[in-house]
mmCIF file of C-alpha atoms and ligand atoms in Angstrom:
data_model
loop_
_atom_site.group_PDB
_atom_site.id
_atom_site.type_symbol
_atom_site.label_atom_id
_atom_site.label_comp_id
_atom_site.label_asym_id
_atom_site.label_seq_id
_atom_site.Cartn_x
_atom_site.Cartn_y
_atom_site.Cartn_z
ATOM 1 C CA MET A 1 68.678 28.748 -90.218
ATOM 2 C CA MET A 2 66.618 29.166 -93.409
ATOM 3 C CA ARG A 3 67.055 32.566 -95.021
ATOM 4 C CA LEU A 4 64.889 34.432 -97.484
ATOM 5 C CA PRO A 5 66.336 34.759 -100.981
ATOM 6 C CA LYS A 6 66.997 38.287 -102.252
ATOM 7 C CA PHE A 7 63.975 40.075 -103.731
ATOM 8 C CA GLU A 8 62.725 43.547 -104.531
ATOM 9 C CA TYR A 9 59.897 44.747 -102.244
ATOM 10 C CA ARG A 10 57.232 47.129 -103.530
ATOM 11 C CA VAL A 11 54.407 48.794 -101.587
ATOM 12 C CA PRO A 12 51.769 50.282 -103.906
ATOM 13 C CA ARG A 13 49.090 52.621 -102.454
ATOM 14 C CA THR A 14 46.321 52.121 -105.014
ATOM 15 C CA ILE A 15 44.796 49.134 -106.807
ATOM 16 C CA ALA A 16 45.748 50.665 -110.167
ATOM 17 C CA GLU A 17 49.375 50.954 -109.030
ATOM 18 C CA ALA A 18 49.373 47.408 -107.632
ATOM 19 C CA VAL A 19 48.119 45.749 -110.839
ATOM 20 C CA LYS A 20 50.468 47.870 -112.954
ATOM 21 C CA THR A 21 53.421 46.857 -110.756
ATOM 22 C CA ILE A 22 52.666 43.139 -111.020
ATOM 23 C CA GLY A 23 52.070 43.486 -114.759
ATOM 24 C CA GLU A 24 55.541 45.022 -115.125
ATOM 25 C CA ALA A 25 57.153 42.381 -112.880
ATOM 26 C CA GLY A 26 55.748 39.583 -115.101
ATOM 27 C CA PRO A 27 56.069 35.933 -114.001
ATOM 28 C CA GLU A 28 58.757 36.919 -111.451
ATOM 29 C CA GLY A 29 56.251 39.034 -109.487
ATOM 30 C CA GLN A 30 54.002 37.890 -106.642
ATOM 31 C CA PHE A 31 51.657 39.655 -104.228
ATOM 32 C CA VAL A 32 52.121 39.270 -100.494
ATOM 33 C CA ALA A 33 49.671 40.068 -97.686
ATOM 34 C CA GLY A 34 50.614 38.896 -94.166
ATOM 35 C CA GLY A 35 53.368 36.676 -95.583
ATOM 36 C CA THR A 36 52.619 33.771 -93.211
ATOM 37 C CA ASP A 37 52.398 31.363 -96.163
ATOM 38 C CA LEU A 38 54.557 33.057 -98.805
ATOM 39 C CA TYR A 39 57.652 33.859 -96.706
ATOM 40 C CA PRO A 40 58.085 30.322 -95.276
ATOM 41 C CA ASN A 41 57.612 29.021 -98.847
ATOM 42 C CA MET A 42 60.300 31.407 -100.087
ATOM 43 C CA LYS A 43 62.657 30.263 -97.331
ATOM 44 C CA ARG A 44 62.131 26.680 -98.493
ATOM 45 C CA ARG A 45 62.601 27.818 -102.143
ATOM 46 C CA GLN A 46 59.149 26.490 -103.059
ATOM 47 C CA GLN A 47 58.181 29.908 -104.381
ATOM 48 C CA THR A 48 60.907 32.272 -105.558
ATOM 49 C CA PRO A 49 59.493 35.618 -106.766
ATOM 50 C CA ARG A 50 62.053 38.314 -107.606
ATOM 51 C CA THR A 51 59.543 41.126 -106.996
ATOM 52 C CA VAL A 52 57.242 40.917 -103.973
ATOM 53 C CA ILE A 53 54.347 43.383 -103.973
ATOM 54 C CA SER A 54 52.594 44.085 -100.681
ATOM 55 C CA VAL A 55 48.796 44.469 -100.705
ATOM 56 C CA MET A 56 48.603 45.725 -97.111
ATOM 57 C CA ARG A 57 48.503 49.467 -97.925
ATOM 58 C CA LEU A 58 45.632 49.242 -100.382
ATOM 59 C CA GLN A 59 42.867 50.963 -98.461
ATOM 60 C CA GLU A 60 40.007 49.279 -100.324
ATOM 61 C CA LEU A 61 41.374 45.862 -99.335
ATOM 62 C CA ASN A 62 41.332 46.731 -95.615
ATOM 63 C CA GLN A 63 37.614 47.389 -95.202
ATOM 64 C CA ILE A 64 34.509 45.462 -94.204
ATOM 65 C CA THR A 65 31.246 46.969 -95.505
ATOM 66 C CA GLY A 66 27.553 45.990 -95.566
ATOM 67 C CA ASP A 67 25.547 43.740 -93.272
ATOM 68 C CA GLY A 68 23.691 40.437 -93.273
ATOM 69 C CA LYS A 69 20.602 42.000 -94.897
ATOM 70 C CA SER A 70 22.380 43.240 -98.004
ATOM 71 C CA GLY A 71 25.466 41.022 -97.901
ATOM 72 C CA ILE A 72 28.970 41.844 -96.710
ATOM 73 C CA ARG A 73 32.154 42.694 -98.593
ATOM 74 C CA ILE A 74 35.376 41.794 -96.828
ATOM 75 C CA GLY A 75 38.557 43.340 -98.236
ATOM 76 C CA ALA A 76 41.199 40.723 -99.044
ATOM 77 C CA SER A 77 43.773 42.276 -96.659
ATOM 78 C CA VAL A 78 41.551 42.191 -93.562
ATOM 79 C CA THR A 79 43.399 40.129 -90.974
ATOM 80 C CA LEU A 80 41.988 36.945 -89.498
ATOM 81 C CA THR A 81 42.028 38.558 -86.033
ATOM 82 C CA ASP A 82 39.909 41.463 -87.284
ATOM 83 C CA ILE A 83 37.453 38.994 -88.793
ATOM 84 C CA ILE A 84 37.205 36.988 -85.576
ATOM 85 C CA GLU A 85 36.564 40.171 -83.563
ATOM 86 C CA HIS A 86 34.207 41.926 -85.993
ATOM 87 C CA PRO A 87 30.728 42.372 -84.401
ATOM 88 C CA LEU A 88 28.767 42.160 -87.705
ATOM 89 C CA ILE A 89 30.571 39.032 -88.849
ATOM 90 C CA ASN A 90 29.937 37.419 -85.462
ATOM 91 C CA ARG A 91 26.269 38.392 -85.566
ATOM 92 C CA ASP A 92 25.419 37.680 -89.216
ATOM 93 C CA TYR A 93 28.100 35.229 -90.416
ATOM 94 C CA PRO A 94 29.236 33.407 -87.256
ATOM 95 C CA VAL A 95 30.531 30.458 -89.334
ATOM 96 C CA ILE A 96 33.260 32.699 -90.825
ATOM 97 C CA ALA A 97 34.483 33.759 -87.382
ATOM 98 C CA GLN A 98 34.195 30.150 -86.152
ATOM 99 C CA ALA A 99 36.356 28.789 -88.983
ATOM 100 C CA ALA A 100 38.865 31.690 -88.813
ATOM 101 C CA ARG A 101 39.327 31.033 -85.079
ATOM 102 C CA THR A 102 40.716 27.568 -85.908
ATOM 103 C CA ILE A 103 43.430 28.891 -88.254
ATOM 104 C CA SER A 104 47.069 28.757 -87.070
ATOM 105 C CA THR A 105 47.885 30.730 -83.888
ATOM 106 C CA PRO A 106 46.885 34.149 -82.445
ATOM 107 C CA ILE A 107 50.172 35.754 -83.572
ATOM 108 C CA LEU A 108 49.873 34.358 -87.095
ATOM 109 C CA ARG A 109 46.222 35.443 -87.226
ATOM 110 C CA ASN A 110 47.322 39.020 -86.417
ATOM 111 C CA MET A 111 49.407 38.955 -89.619
ATOM 112 C CA GLY A 112 47.522 36.456 -91.814
ATOM 113 C CA THR A 113 44.697 37.771 -93.980
ATOM 114 C CA ILE A 114 41.480 36.340 -95.377
ATOM 115 C CA GLY A 115 42.769 36.819 -98.945
ATOM 116 C CA GLY A 116 46.029 34.991 -98.239
ATOM 117 C CA ASN A 117 44.051 32.177 -96.656
ATOM 118 C CA LEU A 118 41.797 31.743 -99.698
ATOM 119 C CA LEU A 119 44.853 31.691 -102.001
ATOM 120 C CA LEU A 120 46.980 29.409 -99.831
ATOM 121 C CA ASP A 121 49.446 27.128 -101.604
ATOM 122 C CA THR A 122 48.453 23.430 -101.652
ATOM 123 C CA ARG A 123 50.221 21.168 -99.162
ATOM 124 C CA CYS A 124 51.928 17.746 -99.225
ATOM 125 C CA ASN A 125 54.376 15.879 -96.989
ATOM 126 C CA TYR A 126 56.842 15.602 -99.898
ATOM 127 C CA TYR A 127 56.675 19.327 -100.669
ATOM 128 C CA ASP A 128 56.430 21.145 -97.319
ATOM 129 C CA GLN A 129 60.080 20.476 -96.515
ATOM 130 C CA ASN A 130 63.247 22.526 -96.736
ATOM 131 C CA TYR A 131 65.309 22.694 -99.922
ATOM 132 C CA GLU A 132 67.914 20.091 -98.852
ATOM 133 C CA TRP A 133 65.193 17.589 -97.837
ATOM 134 C CA ARG A 134 63.442 17.998 -101.174
ATOM 135 C CA LYS A 135 66.783 17.767 -103.015
ATOM 136 C CA GLY A 136 67.430 14.484 -101.149
ATOM 137 C CA ILE A 137 64.420 12.882 -102.904
ATOM 138 C CA ASN A 138 65.247 14.589 -106.220
ATOM 139 C CA PHE A 139 62.358 17.012 -105.677
ATOM 140 C CA CYS A 140 58.847 16.283 -107.071
ATOM 141 C CA LEU A 141 56.492 17.305 -109.852
ATOM 142 C CA LYS A 142 55.133 20.343 -108.002
ATOM 143 C CA LYS A 143 58.540 22.052 -107.866
ATOM 144 C CA ASP A 144 61.881 21.270 -109.516
ATOM 145 C CA GLY A 145 61.264 17.507 -110.087
ATOM 146 C CA ASP A 146 59.450 15.212 -112.494
ATOM 147 C CA VAL A 147 57.882 12.494 -110.302
ATOM 148 C CA CYS A 148 54.910 12.588 -107.940
ATOM 149 C CA TRP A 149 55.993 10.587 -104.868
ATOM 150 C CA VAL A 150 52.374 10.127 -103.770
ATOM 151 C CA ALA A 151 51.263 8.578 -107.068
ATOM 152 C CA PRO A 152 54.437 7.880 -109.098
ATOM 153 C CA GLY A 153 52.493 6.887 -112.224
ATOM 154 C CA SER A 154 50.467 10.112 -112.143
ATOM 155 C CA SER A 155 51.064 13.180 -114.287
ATOM 156 C CA LYS A 156 48.996 15.206 -111.825
ATOM 157 C CA CYS A 157 49.989 16.696 -108.464
ATOM 158 C CA TRP A 158 47.708 15.682 -105.579
ATOM 159 C CA ALA A 159 48.838 18.318 -103.047
ATOM 160 C CA VAL A 160 45.961 19.258 -100.795
ATOM 161 C CA GLN A 161 43.839 22.400 -100.557
ATOM 162 C CA SER A 162 44.389 23.123 -96.841
ATOM 163 C CA SER A 163 42.605 26.368 -96.057
ATOM 164 C CA ASP A 164 39.918 26.391 -93.372
ATOM 165 C CA LEU A 165 37.922 29.193 -94.969
ATOM 166 C CA VAL A 166 37.765 27.745 -98.492
ATOM 167 C CA PRO A 167 35.119 25.043 -97.820
ATOM 168 C CA VAL A 168 33.050 27.567 -95.872
ATOM 169 C CA MET A 169 33.153 30.137 -98.699
ATOM 170 C CA VAL A 170 32.097 27.509 -101.230
ATOM 171 C CA ALA A 171 29.294 26.271 -98.951
ATOM 172 C CA ILE A 172 27.755 29.692 -98.385
ATOM 173 C CA GLY A 173 28.057 30.783 -102.035
ATOM 174 C CA ALA A 174 30.649 33.571 -101.645
ATOM 175 C CA LYS A 175 32.062 35.419 -104.652
ATOM 176 C CA PHE A 176 35.571 36.798 -105.174
ATOM 177 C CA ARG A 177 36.391 40.065 -106.992
ATOM 178 C CA LEU A 178 39.636 40.088 -108.963
ATOM 179 C CA ALA A 179 41.367 43.086 -110.559
ATOM 180 C CA SER A 180 44.078 43.355 -113.195
ATOM 181 C CA THR A 181 45.185 45.832 -115.866
ATOM 182 C CA LEU A 182 42.533 44.159 -118.054
ATOM 183 C CA GLY A 183 39.713 45.156 -115.661
ATOM 184 C CA ASP A 184 37.680 43.538 -112.891
ATOM 185 C CA ARG A 185 35.833 40.215 -112.796
ATOM 186 C CA VAL A 186 33.782 38.427 -110.145
ATOM 187 C CA ILE A 187 34.009 34.656 -109.791
ATOM 188 C CA ASP A 188 32.062 32.190 -107.618
ATOM 189 C CA ALA A 189 34.116 30.556 -104.866
ATOM 190 C CA ALA A 190 32.635 27.249 -106.089
ATOM 191 C CA GLY A 191 34.335 27.621 -109.482
ATOM 192 C CA PHE A 192 37.582 29.160 -108.266
ATOM 193 C CA TYR A 193 39.617 26.052 -107.351
ATOM 194 C CA ASN A 194 41.136 23.524 -109.776
ATOM 195 C CA ASP A 195 41.538 19.855 -108.929
ATOM 196 C CA ASP A 196 45.287 20.117 -109.528
ATOM 197 C CA GLY A 197 47.899 20.639 -106.796
ATOM 198 C CA ILE A 198 50.118 22.758 -109.080
ATOM 199 C CA ASP A 199 47.592 24.845 -111.010
ATOM 200 C CA TYR A 200 45.182 25.084 -108.079
ATOM 201 C CA LEU A 201 43.485 28.442 -108.774
ATOM 202 C CA LYS A 202 41.408 29.885 -111.617
ATOM 203 C CA LYS A 203 43.131 33.215 -110.818
ATOM 204 C CA ARG A 204 45.887 34.422 -113.154
ATOM 205 C CA PRO A 205 49.148 35.389 -111.360
ATOM 206 C CA ASP A 206 48.682 39.049 -112.417
ATOM 207 C CA GLU A 207 45.228 39.266 -110.804
ATOM 208 C CA LEU A 208 44.744 40.923 -107.430
ATOM 209 C CA LEU A 209 42.075 39.539 -105.101
ATOM 210 C CA VAL A 210 40.209 42.681 -104.054
ATOM 211 C CA ASP A 211 37.354 41.470 -101.892
ATOM 212 C CA ILE A 212 35.167 38.591 -100.820
ATOM 213 C CA GLN A 213 31.420 39.075 -101.237
ATOM 214 C CA LEU A 214 29.173 37.187 -98.831
ATOM 215 C CA PRO A 215 25.491 36.728 -99.824
ATOM 216 C CA PRO A 216 22.623 38.134 -97.724
ATOM 217 C CA THR A 217 21.843 35.792 -94.843
ATOM 218 C CA ASN A 218 18.163 35.143 -95.836
ATOM 219 C CA GLY A 219 17.728 32.665 -93.003
ATOM 220 C CA TRP A 220 20.414 30.152 -94.020
ATOM 221 C CA ARG A 221 22.752 28.612 -91.486
ATOM 222 C CA ALA A 222 26.225 27.156 -91.900
ATOM 223 C CA SER A 223 28.770 25.358 -89.738
ATOM 224 C CA TYR A 224 32.343 24.084 -89.980
ATOM 225 C CA GLN A 225 34.094 21.099 -88.410
ATOM 226 C CA LYS A 226 37.865 20.657 -88.606
ATOM 227 C CA LEU A 227 40.009 17.560 -88.078
ATOM 228 C CA ARG A 228 43.636 18.190 -87.084
ATOM 229 C CA ARG A 229 46.225 16.521 -84.918
ATOM 230 C CA ARG A 230 46.909 19.337 -82.425
ATOM 231 C CA GLY A 231 44.020 21.373 -81.068
ATOM 232 C CA ALA A 232 46.345 24.332 -80.370
ATOM 233 C CA PHE A 233 47.267 24.825 -84.029
ATOM 234 C CA ASP A 234 47.473 22.680 -87.128
ATOM 235 C CA PHE A 235 46.337 22.693 -90.725
ATOM 236 C CA PRO A 236 43.078 20.808 -91.415
ATOM 237 C CA VAL A 237 43.477 17.247 -92.716
ATOM 238 C CA LEU A 238 39.706 17.204 -93.179
ATOM 239 C CA GLY A 239 37.272 20.101 -93.008
ATOM 240 C CA VAL A 240 33.499 19.778 -93.390
ATOM 241 C CA ALA A 241 31.384 22.835 -94.149
ATOM 242 C CA ALA A 242 27.611 22.405 -94.031
ATOM 243 C CA TYR A 243 24.992 24.872 -95.307
ATOM 244 C CA VAL A 244 21.236 24.589 -94.886
ATOM 245 C CA ARG A 245 18.324 26.863 -95.789
ATOM 246 C CA TYR A 246 14.873 25.935 -94.459
ATOM 247 C CA ARG A 247 11.586 26.523 -96.226
ATOM 248 C CA THR A 248 9.820 29.525 -94.772
ATOM 249 C CA GLY A 249 6.715 28.806 -92.693
ATOM 250 C CA SER A 250 5.504 28.708 -89.131
ATOM 251 C CA GLY A 251 6.800 26.344 -86.475
ATOM 252 C CA SER A 252 10.272 25.436 -85.320
ATOM 253 C CA ASP A 253 13.094 24.699 -87.798
ATOM 254 C CA ARG A 254 12.938 21.060 -86.733
ATOM 255 C CA ALA A 255 9.517 20.706 -88.384
ATOM 256 C CA LEU A 256 10.389 22.692 -91.543
ATOM 257 C CA ALA A 257 11.712 21.022 -94.669
ATOM 258 C CA VAL A 258 15.183 21.875 -95.936
ATOM 259 C CA GLU A 259 14.928 23.907 -99.145
ATOM 260 C CA ASP A 260 18.596 24.013 -100.059
ATOM 261 C CA ALA A 261 21.724 22.349 -98.667
ATOM 262 C CA ARG A 262 25.425 21.981 -99.418
ATOM 263 C CA ILE A 263 28.109 19.792 -97.900
ATOM 264 C CA ILE A 264 31.697 20.703 -98.834
ATOM 265 C CA LEU A 265 34.753 18.655 -97.886
ATOM 266 C CA GLY A 266 38.116 20.389 -97.560
ATOM 267 C CA GLY A 267 41.626 19.242 -96.665
ATOM 268 C CA ILE A 268 41.540 15.941 -98.596
ATOM 269 C CA ALA A 269 42.120 16.827 -102.271
ATOM 270 C CA PRO A 270 43.631 19.607 -104.419
ATOM 271 C CA SER A 271 40.263 21.405 -104.443
ATOM 272 C CA PRO A 272 37.202 21.503 -102.158
ATOM 273 C CA ILE A 273 34.704 18.703 -102.904
ATOM 274 C CA GLU A 274 30.975 19.319 -103.110
ATOM 275 C CA VAL A 275 28.942 16.241 -102.091
ATOM 276 C CA ASN A 276 25.789 16.609 -104.190
ATOM 277 C CA GLU A 277 24.459 13.249 -102.981
ATOM 278 C CA ALA A 278 24.515 14.579 -99.398
ATOM 279 C CA ALA A 279 22.525 17.647 -100.441
ATOM 280 C CA GLN A 280 19.983 15.417 -102.206
ATOM 281 C CA ALA A 281 19.583 13.377 -99.012
ATOM 282 C CA LEU A 282 18.633 16.551 -97.145
ATOM 283 C CA ILE A 283 16.531 18.639 -99.537
ATOM 284 C CA GLY A 284 12.740 18.436 -99.222
ATOM 285 C CA LYS A 285 12.690 16.867 -95.737
ATOM 286 C CA PRO A 286 13.110 18.093 -92.152
ATOM 287 C CA LEU A 287 16.656 17.765 -90.801
ATOM 288 C CA THR A 288 16.132 14.589 -88.789
ATOM 289 C CA GLU A 289 18.767 12.163 -87.497
ATOM 290 C CA ASP A 290 17.926 9.789 -90.382
ATOM 291 C CA GLN A 291 18.515 12.520 -92.967
ATOM 292 C CA ILE A 292 21.784 13.505 -91.276
ATOM 293 C CA GLN A 293 22.979 9.879 -91.303
ATOM 294 C CA ALA A 294 22.141 9.557 -95.019
ATOM 295 C CA ALA A 295 24.043 12.751 -95.865
ATOM 296 C CA ALA A 296 27.016 11.621 -93.758
ATOM 297 C CA GLU A 297 27.098 8.287 -95.591
ATOM 298 C CA ALA A 298 27.235 10.131 -98.909
ATOM 299 C CA ALA A 299 30.149 12.247 -97.620
ATOM 300 C CA TYR A 300 31.955 9.087 -96.487
ATOM 301 C CA ILE A 301 31.569 7.500 -99.939
ATOM 302 C CA LYS A 302 32.790 10.650 -101.749
ATOM 303 C CA ALA A 303 35.795 11.297 -99.460
ATOM 304 C CA ARG A 304 38.994 9.769 -100.861
ATOM 305 C CA PRO A 305 41.878 11.255 -98.889
ATOM 306 C CA LEU A 306 45.414 10.471 -100.036
ATOM 307 C CA ASP A 307 48.419 9.507 -97.978
ATOM 308 C CA ASN A 308 50.210 12.862 -98.271
ATOM 309 C CA THR A 309 49.238 14.754 -95.119
ATOM 310 C CA ASP A 310 48.651 13.686 -91.512
ATOM 311 C CA PHE A 311 46.845 10.585 -90.099
ATOM 312 C CA VAL A 312 46.025 7.268 -91.778
ATOM 313 C CA MET A 313 43.923 7.940 -94.870
ATOM 314 C CA ASN A 314 41.269 5.290 -94.176
ATOM 315 C CA TRP A 315 40.642 6.777 -90.766
ATOM 316 C CA ARG A 316 40.336 10.264 -92.287
ATOM 317 C CA LYS A 317 37.778 8.825 -94.723
ATOM 318 C CA GLN A 318 35.734 7.483 -91.810
ATOM 319 C CA MET A 319 36.002 10.825 -90.070
ATOM 320 C CA ALA A 320 34.292 12.446 -93.073
ATOM 321 C CA ARG A 321 31.133 10.633 -91.929
ATOM 322 C CA GLN A 322 31.509 11.673 -88.279
ATOM 323 C CA TYR A 323 32.403 15.294 -89.011
ATOM 324 C CA THR A 324 29.467 15.647 -91.420
ATOM 325 C CA ILE A 325 27.166 14.418 -88.653
ATOM 326 C CA ARG A 326 28.636 16.969 -86.236
ATOM 327 C CA ALA A 327 28.415 19.810 -88.765
ATOM 328 C CA LEU A 328 24.753 19.069 -89.575
ATOM 329 C CA GLN A 329 23.728 18.541 -85.959
ATOM 330 C CA GLN A 330 24.902 22.096 -85.273
ATOM 331 C CA LEU A 331 22.331 23.320 -87.798
ATOM 332 C CA ARG A 332 19.260 21.738 -86.250
ATOM 333 C CA GLY A 333 16.811 24.269 -84.857
HETATM 334 C C1 FAD B 401 52.490 27.416 -88.392
HETATM 335 C C2 FAD B 401 51.389 27.734 -89.370
HETATM 336 C C3 FAD B 401 50.126 27.207 -89.151
HETATM 337 C C4 FAD B 401 49.095 27.472 -90.046
HETATM 338 N N1 FAD B 401 47.869 26.918 -89.808
HETATM 339 C C5 FAD B 401 46.850 27.129 -90.694
HETATM 340 C C6 FAD B 401 45.575 26.533 -90.470
HETATM 341 O O1 FAD B 401 45.340 25.839 -89.483
HETATM 342 N N2 FAD B 401 44.607 26.751 -91.388
HETATM 343 C C7 FAD B 401 44.810 27.514 -92.496
HETATM 344 O O2 FAD B 401 43.876 27.674 -93.291
HETATM 345 N N3 FAD B 401 46.001 28.127 -92.736
HETATM 346 C C8 FAD B 401 47.026 27.959 -91.851
HETATM 347 N N4 FAD B 401 48.247 28.556 -92.059
HETATM 348 C C9 FAD B 401 48.480 29.304 -93.298
HETATM 349 C C10 FAD B 401 48.389 30.845 -93.199
HETATM 350 O O3 FAD B 401 48.908 31.337 -91.998
HETATM 351 C C11 FAD B 401 46.981 31.364 -93.326
HETATM 352 O O4 FAD B 401 46.307 30.672 -94.347
HETATM 353 C C12 FAD B 401 46.919 32.864 -93.616
HETATM 354 O O5 FAD B 401 45.591 33.301 -93.636
HETATM 355 C C13 FAD B 401 47.582 33.261 -94.938
HETATM 356 O O6 FAD B 401 47.406 34.661 -95.106
HETATM 357 P P1 FAD B 401 48.619 35.630 -95.423
HETATM 358 O O7 FAD B 401 48.045 37.003 -95.527
HETATM 359 O O8 FAD B 401 49.733 35.471 -94.456
HETATM 360 O O9 FAD B 401 49.050 35.069 -96.850
HETATM 361 P P2 FAD B 401 50.388 35.366 -97.669
HETATM 362 O O10 FAD B 401 51.460 34.448 -97.219
HETATM 363 O O11 FAD B 401 50.697 36.814 -97.678
HETATM 364 O O12 FAD B 401 49.890 34.968 -99.130
HETATM 365 C C14 FAD B 401 49.441 33.665 -99.434
HETATM 366 C C15 FAD B 401 49.230 33.588 -100.943
HETATM 367 O O13 FAD B 401 48.217 34.480 -101.360
HETATM 368 C C16 FAD B 401 48.702 35.427 -102.329
HETATM 369 N N5 FAD B 401 48.008 36.688 -102.026
HETATM 370 C C17 FAD B 401 47.794 37.209 -100.779
HETATM 371 N N6 FAD B 401 46.953 38.258 -100.877
HETATM 372 C C18 FAD B 401 46.662 38.419 -102.205
HETATM 373 C C19 FAD B 401 45.806 39.303 -102.922
HETATM 374 N N7 FAD B 401 45.088 40.261 -102.328
HETATM 375 N N8 FAD B 401 45.708 39.151 -104.264
HETATM 376 C C20 FAD B 401 46.414 38.177 -104.908
HETATM 377 N N9 FAD B 401 47.234 37.315 -104.275
HETATM 378 C C21 FAD B 401 47.331 37.431 -102.925
HETATM 379 C C22 FAD B 401 50.200 35.441 -102.158
HETATM 380 O O14 FAD B 401 50.853 35.768 -103.367
HETATM 381 C C23 FAD B 401 50.467 33.983 -101.758
HETATM 382 O O15 FAD B 401 50.489 33.191 -102.907
HETATM 383 C C24 FAD B 401 49.313 28.317 -91.174
HETATM 384 C C25 FAD B 401 50.591 28.860 -91.373
HETATM 385 C C26 FAD B 401 51.610 28.579 -90.484
HETATM 386 C C27 FAD B 401 52.966 29.188 -90.735
HETATM 387 S S1 SF4 B 402 51.273 15.260 -104.594
HETATM 388 FE FE1 SF4 B 402 53.077 14.500 -105.687
HETATM 389 S S2 SF4 B 402 53.715 16.163 -107.069
HETATM 390 FE FE2 SF4 B 402 52.271 17.002 -105.590
HETATM 391 S S3 SF4 B 402 53.549 17.861 -103.962
HETATM 392 FE FE3 SF4 B 402 53.058 15.765 -103.360
HETATM 393 S S4 SF4 B 402 54.693 14.468 -104.160
HETATM 394 FE FE4 SF4 B 402 54.831 16.452 -105.143
#
């Protein structure tokens, strides 16, 4: 049985107290929300904080405010179950509920939060193993070792960004609010993730994720398609988020030209990948089958999965084409 290492557990009641506590704990401190990612990682000794600071009693992080007209703020500690069941999110931002519904299992979604999901550790077959297994291969660059077993000549870690909500947040243009003893800052989801499996976030360890700000709906639509081995529960090994905004005018969406579009690939690299060539294939024309095929081809060319999660990588690359087609077909009027 894998046991948690010893740690001090703190439960602040205000944001000011939370950021002060992590500031005092220094590099040995780490926030925890539902713990569905952090605690298994601690059991495997991948992450070993000495002070664990819960964010679940911070009232401001447990609220959902606003609506599709003005934009919504979702507190970082709102659970995935609450997001899936929230009437306003289902009405105005159905893609968020759709993607959240595919995450882990009902019990884990009762504990797991949106903030924890957006800050999920990167994943790799050589890393997501217990301590003895990792010791058996002399560890790896990401933790305790000095070689990357996926690309032994590489000085970079290629562990994969594996959250289902990350590509969706980037596609729809969400923003994240961070707080620390130095003050607050707001950062675009699109600029929040580094292409590095070790240093995968632009967030400093002492910063608290306070809330996620979704833009007003303004007529855009978005969809998400996830590839995984088991339908019941599994991390994504490819996720495609598609976003489309049509030009305003009369007639059905099928006849209207696309004014703005984004295709984001998740689950295949250390950070989400924006396929600008796919957007260019869509913008300025109606969303026809030809346009969808052109965008899907661009996604196929850009997708370069590595051999460090599930399925054969060449097949996952081909699936980038198919899943982009499915995601865009959902957005036709
Ligand atoms: C069996 C299993 C299956 C899973 N399947 C999926 C899946 O299909 N898709 C998927 O996306 N995820 C999956 N997960 C991962 C995880 O359950 C979810 O991503 C969940 O949403 C994580 O939220 P949490 O609150 O439990 O995070 P935690 O474990 O509490 O935290 C995760 C990280 O975020 C940090 N953190 C949390 N909140 C804050 C905050 N407010 N400010 C600063 N830092 C913070 C923590 O320090 C930690 O680094 C799975 C996990 C398991 C165990
Ligand atoms: S990509 Fe390389 S360094 Fe990163 S976790 Fe995997 S084996 Fe380790």
